[in-house]
């Protein structure tokens, strides 16, 4: 059935505790850049997968993070054509696959609501690249 707010709080607490133990990530730091950098890593996904029963979800999450980590250098770079040409070439493929994963495997979370951050990333980076 549908998850209650109580369920969500419980899951959040479990995840926070697990990430604190495994990755030394403290929920208090959530709003700071270092938290995001540490959170968006292969190591964190490995840790989170220990809490996920469904193998299909684990695989999807690992692929999602892998794509994220391949796209990130492109949008972090001031000149991706020079600094990461291979990743730049693969970018539009990666971003399409990323969006596809969100809308299929993570449907419950992204039912037609792609977050502003991802929207910016997926929509505007190709424009930046074409300008380059």
JSON list of C-alpha atoms in Angstrom, two decimals:
[
{"chain": "A", "resi": 1, "resn": "UNK", "atom": "CA", "xyz": [0.00, 0.00, 0.00]},
{"chain": "A", "resi": 2, "resn": "UNK", "atom": "CA", "xyz": [0.86, 3.66, 0.16]},
{"chain": "A", "resi": 3, "resn": "UNK", "atom": "CA", "xyz": [3.58, 4.77, 2.55]},
{"chain": "A", "resi": 4, "resn": "UNK", "atom": "CA", "xyz": [2.48, 6.93, 5.45]},
{"chain": "A", "resi": 5, "resn": "UNK", "atom": "CA", "xyz": [4.44, 9.91, 6.77]},
{"chain": "A", "resi": 6, "resn": "UNK", "atom": "CA", "xyz": [5.33, 7.74, 9.77]},
{"chain": "A", "resi": 7, "resn": "UNK", "atom": "CA", "xyz": [6.84, 5.14, 7.44]},
{"chain": "A", "resi": 8, "resn": "UNK", "atom": "CA", "xyz": [8.82, 7.82, 5.64]},
{"chain": "A", "resi": 9, "resn": "UNK", "atom": "CA", "xyz": [10.19, 9.23, 8.90]},
{"chain": "A", "resi": 10, "resn": "UNK", "atom": "CA", "xyz": [11.21, 5.74, 9.97]},
{"chain": "A", "resi": 11, "resn": "UNK", "atom": "CA", "xyz": [12.95, 5.06, 6.65]},
{"chain": "A", "resi": 12, "resn": "UNK", "atom": "CA", "xyz": [14.71, 8.43, 6.77]},
{"chain": "A", "resi": 13, "resn": "UNK", "atom": "CA", "xyz": [15.95, 7.70, 10.30]},
{"chain": "A", "resi": 14, "resn": "UNK", "atom": "CA", "xyz": [17.18, 4.24, 9.27]},
{"chain": "A", "resi": 15, "resn": "UNK", "atom": "CA", "xyz": [18.99, 5.67, 6.25]},
{"chain": "A", "resi": 16, "resn": "UNK", "atom": "CA", "xyz": [20.53, 8.53, 8.26]},
{"chain": "A", "resi": 17, "resn": "UNK", "atom": "CA", "xyz": [21.78, 6.11, 10.91]},
{"chain": "A", "resi": 18, "resn": "UNK", "atom": "CA", "xyz": [23.22, 3.77, 8.28]},
{"chain": "A", "resi": 19, "resn": "UNK", "atom": "CA", "xyz": [24.96, 6.57, 6.35]},
{"chain": "A", "resi": 20, "resn": "UNK", "atom": "CA", "xyz": [26.35, 8.02, 9.56]},
{"chain": "A", "resi": 21, "resn": "UNK", "atom": "CA", "xyz": [27.81, 4.64, 10.51]},
{"chain": "A", "resi": 22, "resn": "UNK", "atom": "CA", "xyz": [29.09, 3.62, 7.06]},
{"chain": "A", "resi": 23, "resn": "UNK", "atom": "CA", "xyz": [30.04, 6.94, 5.46]},
{"chain": "A", "resi": 24, "resn": "UNK", "atom": "CA", "xyz": [30.36, 9.26, 8.44]},
{"chain": "A", "resi": 25, "resn": "UNK", "atom": "CA", "xyz": [27.65, 11.40, 6.84]},
{"chain": "A", "resi": 26, "resn": "UNK", "atom": "CA", "xyz": [25.72, 13.48, 9.34]},
{"chain": "A", "resi": 27, "resn": "UNK", "atom": "CA", "xyz": [22.17, 14.58, 8.51]},
{"chain": "A", "resi": 28, "resn": "UNK", "atom": "CA", "xyz": [22.89, 18.02, 10.04]},
{"chain": "A", "resi": 29, "resn": "UNK", "atom": "CA", "xyz": [25.23, 18.66, 7.12]},
{"chain": "A", "resi": 30, "resn": "UNK", "atom": "CA", "xyz": [22.50, 18.10, 4.58]},
{"chain": "A", "resi": 31, "resn": "UNK", "atom": "CA", "xyz": [22.49, 21.67, 3.33]},
{"chain": "A", "resi": 32, "resn": "UNK", "atom": "CA", "xyz": [26.22, 21.86, 2.77]},
{"chain": "A", "resi": 33, "resn": "UNK", "atom": "CA", "xyz": [28.15, 21.10, -0.41]},
{"chain": "A", "resi": 34, "resn": "UNK", "atom": "CA", "xyz": [30.46, 18.53, 1.17]},
{"chain": "A", "resi": 35, "resn": "UNK", "atom": "CA", "xyz": [27.45, 16.44, 2.15]},
{"chain": "A", "resi": 36, "resn": "UNK", "atom": "CA", "xyz": [26.27, 16.31, -1.47]},
{"chain": "A", "resi": 37, "resn": "UNK", "atom": "CA", "xyz": [29.75, 15.48, -2.73]},
{"chain": "A", "resi": 38, "resn": "UNK", "atom": "CA", "xyz": [30.05, 12.60, -0.30]},
{"chain": "A", "resi": 39, "resn": "UNK", "atom": "CA", "xyz": [26.46, 11.48, -0.81]},
{"chain": "A", "resi": 40, "resn": "UNK", "atom": "CA", "xyz": [26.69, 11.36, -4.60]},
{"chain": "A", "resi": 41, "resn": "UNK", "atom": "CA", "xyz": [29.37, 8.69, -4.75]},
{"chain": "A", "resi": 42, "resn": "UNK", "atom": "CA", "xyz": [29.73, 5.00, -5.59]},
{"chain": "A", "resi": 43, "resn": "UNK", "atom": "CA", "xyz": [30.62, 4.24, -1.96]},
{"chain": "A", "resi": 44, "resn": "UNK", "atom": "CA", "xyz": [27.37, 5.72, -0.72]},
{"chain": "A", "resi": 45, "resn": "UNK", "atom": "CA", "xyz": [25.35, 3.72, -3.24]},
{"chain": "A", "resi": 46, "resn": "UNK", "atom": "CA", "xyz": [27.06, 0.54, -2.05]},
{"chain": "A", "resi": 47, "resn": "UNK", "atom": "CA", "xyz": [26.11, 1.45, 1.52]},
{"chain": "A", "resi": 48, "resn": "UNK", "atom": "CA", "xyz": [22.52, 2.30, 0.59]},
{"chain": "A", "resi": 49, "resn": "UNK", "atom": "CA", "xyz": [22.14, -0.93, -1.37]},
{"chain": "A", "resi": 50, "resn": "UNK", "atom": "CA", "xyz": [22.70, -2.85, 1.87]},
{"chain": "A", "resi": 51, "resn": "UNK", "atom": "CA", "xyz": [19.30, -1.51, 2.95]},
{"chain": "A", "resi": 52, "resn": "UNK", "atom": "CA", "xyz": [17.50, -2.32, -0.32]},
{"chain": "A", "resi": 53, "resn": "UNK", "atom": "CA", "xyz": [15.94, -5.77, -0.61]},
{"chain": "A", "resi": 54, "resn": "UNK", "atom": "CA", "xyz": [15.09, -5.65, -4.29]},
{"chain": "A", "resi": 55, "resn": "UNK", "atom": "CA", "xyz": [18.03, -6.54, -6.52]},
{"chain": "A", "resi": 56, "resn": "UNK", "atom": "CA", "xyz": [16.38, -4.75, -9.43]},
{"chain": "A", "resi": 57, "resn": "UNK", "atom": "CA", "xyz": [16.28, -1.52, -7.42]},
{"chain": "A", "resi": 58, "resn": "UNK", "atom": "CA", "xyz": [19.91, -1.94, -6.40]},
{"chain": "A", "resi": 59, "resn": "UNK", "atom": "CA", "xyz": [20.97, -2.34, -10.03]},
{"chain": "A", "resi": 60, "resn": "UNK", "atom": "CA", "xyz": [18.92, 0.69, -11.06]},
{"chain": "A", "resi": 61, "resn": "UNK", "atom": "CA", "xyz": [20.34, 2.83, -8.27]},
{"chain": "A", "resi": 62, "resn": "UNK", "atom": "CA", "xyz": [23.92, 1.85, -9.14]},
{"chain": "A", "resi": 63, "resn": "UNK", "atom": "CA", "xyz": [23.33, 2.69, -12.79]},
{"chain": "A", "resi": 64, "resn": "UNK", "atom": "CA", "xyz": [21.73, 6.00, -11.86]},
{"chain": "A", "resi": 65, "resn": "UNK", "atom": "CA", "xyz": [24.75, 7.00, -9.77]},
{"chain": "A", "resi": 66, "resn": "UNK", "atom": "CA", "xyz": [27.15, 5.79, -12.44]},
{"chain": "A", "resi": 67, "resn": "UNK", "atom": "CA", "xyz": [25.41, 8.01, -15.01]},
{"chain": "A", "resi": 68, "resn": "UNK", "atom": "CA", "xyz": [25.37, 10.94, -12.59]},
{"chain": "A", "resi": 69, "resn": "UNK", "atom": "CA", "xyz": [29.12, 10.61, -11.99]},
{"chain": "A", "resi": 70, "resn": "UNK", "atom": "CA", "xyz": [29.76, 10.50, -15.76]},
{"chain": "A", "resi": 71, "resn": "UNK", "atom": "CA", "xyz": [27.62, 13.59, -16.39]},
{"chain": "A", "resi": 72, "resn": "UNK", "atom": "CA", "xyz": [28.89, 15.67, -13.49]},
{"chain": "A", "resi": 73, "resn": "UNK", "atom": "CA", "xyz": [32.35, 16.54, -14.91]},
{"chain": "A", "resi": 74, "resn": "UNK", "atom": "CA", "xyz": [30.64, 17.97, -18.00]},
{"chain": "A", "resi": 75, "resn": "UNK", "atom": "CA", "xyz": [28.47, 20.42, -16.12]},
{"chain": "A", "resi": 76, "resn": "UNK", "atom": "CA", "xyz": [31.21, 21.23, -13.60]},
{"chain": "A", "resi": 77, "resn": "UNK", "atom": "CA", "xyz": [33.70, 22.08, -16.33]},
{"chain": "A", "resi": 78, "resn": "UNK", "atom": "CA", "xyz": [34.04, 25.56, -17.79]},
{"chain": "A", "resi": 79, "resn": "UNK", "atom": "CA", "xyz": [35.21, 24.07, -21.07]},
{"chain": "A", "resi": 80, "resn": "UNK", "atom": "CA", "xyz": [34.04, 20.45, -21.37]},
{"chain": "A", "resi": 81, "resn": "UNK", "atom": "CA", "xyz": [35.16, 20.16, -25.02]},
{"chain": "A", "resi": 82, "resn": "UNK", "atom": "CA", "xyz": [38.77, 20.55, -23.85]},
{"chain": "A", "resi": 83, "resn": "UNK", "atom": "CA", "xyz": [38.61, 19.06, -20.37]},
{"chain": "A", "resi": 84, "resn": "UNK", "atom": "CA", "xyz": [36.43, 15.96, -20.85]},
{"chain": "A", "resi": 85, "resn": "UNK", "atom": "CA", "xyz": [35.68, 15.43, -24.56]},
{"chain": "A", "resi": 86, "resn": "UNK", "atom": "CA", "xyz": [34.69, 11.73, -24.25]},
{"chain": "A", "resi": 87, "resn": "UNK", "atom": "CA", "xyz": [32.20, 12.41, -21.46]},
{"chain": "A", "resi": 88, "resn": "UNK", "atom": "CA", "xyz": [30.91, 15.35, -23.45]},
{"chain": "A", "resi": 89, "resn": "UNK", "atom": "CA", "xyz": [30.24, 13.13, -26.47]},
{"chain": "A", "resi": 90, "resn": "UNK", "atom": "CA", "xyz": [28.36, 10.64, -24.31]},
{"chain": "A", "resi": 91, "resn": "UNK", "atom": "CA", "xyz": [26.48, 13.30, -22.38]},
{"chain": "A", "resi": 92, "resn": "UNK", "atom": "CA", "xyz": [23.23, 13.37, -24.28]},
{"chain": "A", "resi": 93, "resn": "UNK", "atom": "CA", "xyz": [23.03, 9.57, -24.27]},
{"chain": "A", "resi": 94, "resn": "UNK", "atom": "CA", "xyz": [23.74, 9.51, -20.53]},
{"chain": "A", "resi": 95, "resn": "UNK", "atom": "CA", "xyz": [21.18, 12.21, -19.74]},
{"chain": "A", "resi": 96, "resn": "UNK", "atom": "CA", "xyz": [18.49, 10.44, -21.78]},
{"chain": "A", "resi": 97, "resn": "UNK", "atom": "CA", "xyz": [19.20, 7.17, -20.02]},
{"chain": "A", "resi": 98, "resn": "UNK", "atom": "CA", "xyz": [19.19, 8.98, -16.68]},
{"chain": "A", "resi": 99, "resn": "UNK", "atom": "CA", "xyz": [15.77, 10.50, -17.36]},
{"chain": "A", "resi": 100, "resn": "UNK", "atom": "CA", "xyz": [14.50, 7.14, -18.60]},
{"chain": "A", "resi": 101, "resn": "UNK", "atom": "CA", "xyz": [15.64, 5.39, -15.41]},
{"chain": "A", "resi": 102, "resn": "UNK", "atom": "CA", "xyz": [13.97, 8.03, -13.24]},
{"chain": "A", "resi": 103, "resn": "UNK", "atom": "CA", "xyz": [10.70, 7.72, -15.12]},
{"chain": "A", "resi": 104, "resn": "UNK", "atom": "CA", "xyz": [10.64, 3.90, -15.20]},
{"chain": "A", "resi": 105, "resn": "UNK", "atom": "CA", "xyz": [12.50, 2.41, -12.21]},
{"chain": "A", "resi": 106, "resn": "UNK", "atom": "CA", "xyz": [11.84, 5.34, -9.88]},
{"chain": "A", "resi": 107, "resn": "UNK", "atom": "CA", "xyz": [8.34, 6.10, -11.10]},
{"chain": "A", "resi": 108, "resn": "UNK", "atom": "CA", "xyz": [6.90, 6.22, -7.59]},
{"chain": "A", "resi": 109, "resn": "UNK", "atom": "CA", "xyz": [9.21, 9.15, -6.87]},
{"chain": "A", "resi": 110, "resn": "UNK", "atom": "CA", "xyz": [9.24, 11.00, -10.19]},
{"chain": "A", "resi": 111, "resn": "UNK", "atom": "CA", "xyz": [5.71, 10.56, -11.50]},
{"chain": "A", "resi": 112, "resn": "UNK", "atom": "CA", "xyz": [5.97, 13.32, -14.08]},
{"chain": "A", "resi": 113, "resn": "UNK", "atom": "CA", "xyz": [7.69, 15.57, -11.53]},
{"chain": "A", "resi": 114, "resn": "UNK", "atom": "CA", "xyz": [11.32, 15.86, -12.45]},
{"chain": "A", "resi": 115, "resn": "UNK", "atom": "CA", "xyz": [13.07, 18.06, -9.91]},
{"chain": "A", "resi": 116, "resn": "UNK", "atom": "CA", "xyz": [14.21, 21.51, -10.88]},
{"chain": "A", "resi": 117, "resn": "UNK", "atom": "CA", "xyz": [17.85, 20.55, -10.39]},
{"chain": "A", "resi": 118, "resn": "UNK", "atom": "CA", "xyz": [17.70, 17.58, -12.73]},
{"chain": "A", "resi": 119, "resn": "UNK", "atom": "CA", "xyz": [15.60, 19.51, -15.16]},
{"chain": "A", "resi": 120, "resn": "UNK", "atom": "CA", "xyz": [18.27, 22.22, -15.33]},
{"chain": "A", "resi": 121, "resn": "UNK", "atom": "CA", "xyz": [20.97, 19.64, -15.71]},
{"chain": "A", "resi": 122, "resn": "UNK", "atom": "CA", "xyz": [19.22, 17.64, -18.39]},
{"chain": "A", "resi": 123, "resn": "UNK", "atom": "CA", "xyz": [17.82, 20.58, -20.32]},
{"chain": "A", "resi": 124, "resn": "UNK", "atom": "CA", "xyz": [20.51, 23.24, -20.17]},
{"chain": "A", "resi": 125, "resn": "UNK", "atom": "CA", "xyz": [23.78, 21.38, -20.36]},
{"chain": "A", "resi": 126, "resn": "UNK", "atom": "CA", "xyz": [23.26, 20.45, -24.03]},
{"chain": "A", "resi": 127, "resn": "UNK", "atom": "CA", "xyz": [22.75, 24.18, -24.75]},
{"chain": "A", "resi": 128, "resn": "UNK", "atom": "CA", "xyz": [26.01, 25.00, -22.98]},
{"chain": "A", "resi": 129, "resn": "UNK", "atom": "CA", "xyz": [27.74, 22.30, -25.00]},
{"chain": "A", "resi": 130, "resn": "UNK", "atom": "CA", "xyz": [26.42, 23.57, -28.32]},
{"chain": "A", "resi": 131, "resn": "UNK", "atom": "CA", "xyz": [27.67, 27.06, -27.43]},
{"chain": "A", "resi": 132, "resn": "UNK", "atom": "CA", "xyz": [31.10, 25.72, -26.56]}
]
